[in-house]
Coordinates of C-alpha atoms in Angstrom, one line a residue:
M19 CA 90.8 119.4 116.7
E20 CA 88.8 121.1 113.9
Y21 CA 91.8 120.5 111.6
F22 CA 91.7 116.8 112.2
A23 CA 87.9 116.6 111.8
D24 CA 88.1 118.4 108.4
S25 CA 91.0 116.2 107.3
F26 CA 89.1 113.0 108.1
A27 CA 86.1 114.3 106.3
A28 CA 88.1 115.2 103.2
A29 CA 89.9 111.8 103.3
F30 CA 86.5 110.0 103.4
A31 CA 85.3 112.1 100.5
L32 CA 88.3 111.1 98.4
L33 CA 87.6 107.5 99.1
L34 CA 83.9 107.7 98.5
Q35 CA 84.5 109.5 95.2
L36 CA 86.9 106.7 94.1
D37 CA 89.5 109.3 93.3
P38 CA 91.5 108.0 90.3
Q39 CA 94.9 108.9 91.8
I40 CA 94.1 106.9 95.0
M41 CA 92.7 104.0 93.0
R42 CA 95.9 103.7 90.9
I43 CA 98.0 103.8 94.1
I44 CA 95.9 101.1 95.8
V45 CA 95.8 98.8 92.7
T46 CA 99.6 99.2 92.2
S47 CA 100.3 98.5 95.9
V48 CA 98.0 95.4 96.1
Y49 CA 99.3 94.0 92.8
I50 CA 103.0 94.3 93.9
S51 CA 102.4 92.8 97.3
L52 CA 100.1 90.0 96.1
T53 CA 102.6 89.0 93.4
A54 CA 105.5 89.1 95.9
S55 CA 103.4 86.9 98.3
V56 CA 102.6 84.3 95.7
I57 CA 106.3 84.1 94.6
A58 CA 107.5 83.8 98.2
A59 CA 104.8 81.3 99.1
L60 CA 105.7 79.0 96.2
L61 CA 109.3 78.9 97.4
A62 CA 108.8 79.1 101.2
I63 CA 106.1 76.5 101.7
P64 CA 107.9 73.6 100.1
A65 CA 111.2 74.7 101.7
G66 CA 109.5 74.9 105.2
V67 CA 107.8 71.5 104.9
A68 CA 111.1 69.9 103.7
M69 CA 113.0 71.4 106.5
A70 CA 110.4 70.3 109.1
L71 CA 110.3 66.8 107.8
N72 CA 114.0 66.1 107.6
R73 CA 116.9 66.0 110.0
F74 CA 120.2 67.2 108.7
K75 CA 123.4 68.9 109.8
G76 CA 123.1 72.7 110.1
K77 CA 119.3 72.7 110.6
A78 CA 119.6 74.6 113.8
T79 CA 121.8 77.2 112.1
I80 CA 119.2 77.6 109.3
Q81 CA 116.5 78.1 111.9
H82 CA 118.6 80.7 113.6
L83 CA 119.2 82.4 110.3
L84 CA 115.5 82.4 109.5
N85 CA 114.8 84.0 112.9
T86 CA 117.4 86.7 112.1
L87 CA 116.1 87.4 108.6
M88 CA 112.6 87.9 110.0
A89 CA 113.8 90.9 111.9
M90 CA 116.0 92.4 109.1
P91 CA 115.2 96.1 108.4
T92 CA 113.6 96.6 105.0
V93 CA 116.1 99.4 104.2
V94 CA 118.9 96.8 104.4
I95 CA 117.2 94.7 101.8
G96 CA 116.6 97.8 99.7
L97 CA 120.3 98.8 100.0
L98 CA 121.6 95.4 98.9
L99 CA 119.3 95.1 96.0
Y100 CA 119.9 98.7 95.0
G101 CA 123.6 97.8 94.7
L102 CA 122.8 94.8 92.6
F103 CA 120.3 96.6 90.3
S104 CA 122.0 100.0 89.9
R105 CA 123.9 100.7 86.6
A106 CA 127.2 100.0 88.3
G107 CA 125.9 96.8 89.8
P108 CA 126.2 93.3 88.5
L109 CA 122.6 93.2 87.4
G110 CA 122.4 96.8 86.2
D111 CA 122.0 95.7 82.5
W112 CA 118.6 94.1 83.5
G113 CA 117.0 97.5 83.9
L114 CA 115.2 96.5 87.1
L115 CA 115.8 99.6 89.2
Y116 CA 112.8 101.9 89.6
T117 CA 110.4 99.2 88.3
P118 CA 107.6 97.2 90.0
T119 CA 109.7 94.1 89.5
A120 CA 112.4 95.4 91.8
I121 CA 109.9 96.1 94.6
I122 CA 108.3 92.6 94.0
I123 CA 111.7 91.0 94.4
A124 CA 112.5 93.0 97.6
Q125 CA 109.1 92.2 99.2
A126 CA 109.4 88.5 98.2
I127 CA 112.9 88.3 99.9
L128 CA 111.5 90.2 102.9
I129 CA 108.5 87.8 103.5
F130 CA 110.2 84.6 102.5
P131 CA 111.7 83.8 105.9
I132 CA 108.4 84.8 107.6
M133 CA 106.4 82.3 105.5
M134 CA 109.0 79.6 105.7
N135 CA 109.4 79.9 109.5
L136 CA 105.6 79.8 110.0
T137 CA 105.4 76.8 107.7
V138 CA 108.0 75.0 109.8
T139 CA 106.1 75.9 112.9
A140 CA 102.8 74.7 111.4
V141 CA 104.3 71.3 110.4
N142 CA 106.0 70.8 113.8
S143 CA 102.7 71.6 115.5
A144 CA 100.7 69.0 113.5
D145 CA 99.5 65.8 115.0
P146 CA 102.7 63.9 116.0
R147 CA 101.2 60.7 114.6
L148 CA 100.9 62.2 111.1
I149 CA 104.4 61.6 109.8
P150 CA 104.9 58.1 111.3
T151 CA 101.5 57.1 109.8
L152 CA 102.5 58.4 106.3
K153 CA 105.8 56.6 106.5
S154 CA 104.2 53.3 107.6
L155 CA 101.9 53.6 104.6
G156 CA 104.9 53.8 102.3
A157 CA 104.4 57.4 101.3
R158 CA 107.3 58.8 99.3
T159 CA 108.8 62.3 99.7
L160 CA 106.6 64.3 97.4
P161 CA 103.2 62.6 98.3
M162 CA 104.2 63.0 102.0
M163 CA 104.9 66.7 101.6
L164 CA 101.6 67.2 99.7
Q165 CA 99.7 65.4 102.4
V166 CA 101.4 67.4 105.2
I167 CA 100.6 70.6 103.4
R168 CA 97.0 69.5 103.0
T169 CA 96.7 68.7 106.7
T170 CA 98.3 71.9 107.9
R171 CA 96.8 74.1 105.2
F172 CA 95.0 76.5 107.5
A173 CA 98.2 77.2 109.5
I174 CA 100.2 77.6 106.4
L175 CA 97.6 79.9 104.8
A176 CA 97.8 82.0 108.0
G177 CA 101.5 82.3 107.4
V178 CA 100.9 83.5 103.8
I179 CA 98.4 86.1 105.0
T180 CA 100.9 87.3 107.6
G181 CA 103.5 87.6 104.9
F182 CA 101.2 89.6 102.6
G183 CA 100.4 92.0 105.5
R184 CA 104.1 92.5 106.0
A185 CA 104.6 93.2 102.3
I186 CA 101.9 95.7 101.8
G187 CA 103.0 97.7 104.8
E188 CA 106.6 97.9 103.6
V189 CA 108.0 101.3 102.8
G190 CA 111.8 101.4 102.9
A191 CA 112.8 99.1 100.1
A192 CA 109.8 100.2 98.0
M193 CA 111.0 103.8 98.2
M194 CA 114.6 102.9 97.4
L195 CA 114.0 100.5 94.6
G196 CA 110.8 101.9 93.1
G197 CA 111.5 105.6 93.1
N198 CA 107.9 106.4 94.0
I199 CA 107.0 107.0 90.3
E200 CA 103.4 108.1 90.0
G201 CA 101.2 105.5 88.2
F202 CA 104.1 103.0 88.0
T203 CA 105.8 102.3 91.3
R204 CA 104.0 104.4 93.8
T205 CA 102.6 102.3 96.6
M206 CA 100.3 103.3 99.5
T207 CA 103.2 103.5 102.0
T208 CA 105.5 105.5 99.7
A209 CA 102.6 107.8 98.7
I210 CA 101.7 108.4 102.3
A211 CA 105.3 109.5 103.0
L212 CA 105.5 111.7 99.9
E213 CA 102.1 113.3 100.2
T214 CA 102.4 114.1 103.9
S215 CA 105.8 115.7 103.3
K216 CA 104.2 117.8 100.6
G217 CA 101.4 118.9 102.9
E218 CA 98.7 116.8 101.3
F219 CA 97.6 115.4 104.6
E220 CA 94.1 114.4 103.4
L221 CA 95.4 112.2 100.6
G222 CA 97.9 110.5 103.0
L223 CA 95.1 110.0 105.5
A224 CA 92.9 108.4 102.9
L225 CA 95.6 105.9 102.0
G226 CA 96.2 105.3 105.7
M227 CA 92.6 104.4 106.1
V228 CA 92.8 101.9 103.3
L229 CA 95.9 100.3 104.9
L230 CA 94.0 100.1 108.2
L231 CA 91.1 98.5 106.5
I232 CA 93.4 95.9 104.8
A233 CA 95.0 95.2 108.2
F234 CA 91.5 94.7 109.7
V235 CA 90.5 92.3 107.0
L236 CA 93.7 90.3 107.3
N237 CA 93.4 90.0 111.0
F238 CA 89.8 88.9 110.6
L239 CA 90.9 86.2 108.1
L240 CA 93.6 85.1 110.6
S241 CA 91.0 84.7 113.4
I242 CA 88.8 82.6 111.1
L243 CA 91.8 80.4 110.2
N244 CA 92.7 80.0 113.9
K245 CA 89.1 78.8 114.6
A246 CA 89.3 76.5 111.6
K247 CA 92.5 74.9 112.9
S248 CA 91.0 74.3 116.3

């Protein structure tokens, strides 16, 4: 018990001292996950709204595929992208392997189906009179999509926050594609895995506290958005 108490005290001390190594890891992790979330949101939100507003052949299949991709293990995404980005792969000449860009791509792919699925759910849960009213007013496709996004913005934003939370907690693909390079591709999750295996429990614990704090903030924001929707 004394060991855990001492470890927690040392972890708190590292955070309070704004240890440079920890700060670099936190900044790198937040930058990568935030960038991936923005990219995924810019693609997933329009796609989700378009899918919810239109009826077409294969829509049920796409929905089933989205549900499947939401449960895809991160190491599978990492494995597929590793094959593409490695020197022997078709995109090897791009030099993406072991760079932040590779992790950003992996995280964007990981959270895209989450954001798109939640966007579809948000639009389908909107006031059923919204779409007929917009059509009766002669709204075209793009203005209609923008109005739907505006009306369901709190639910859609909740989906974006959920995606960011999933991205920042990702470890498998980040380890495989980033290589856990200090000061370059080392994220909080990969650093926790590395430092704990090296016996640096205090550093790993400090980063774990930051992740828990981020999770708390995200859940707090989601609760605010849920109240705003109602």
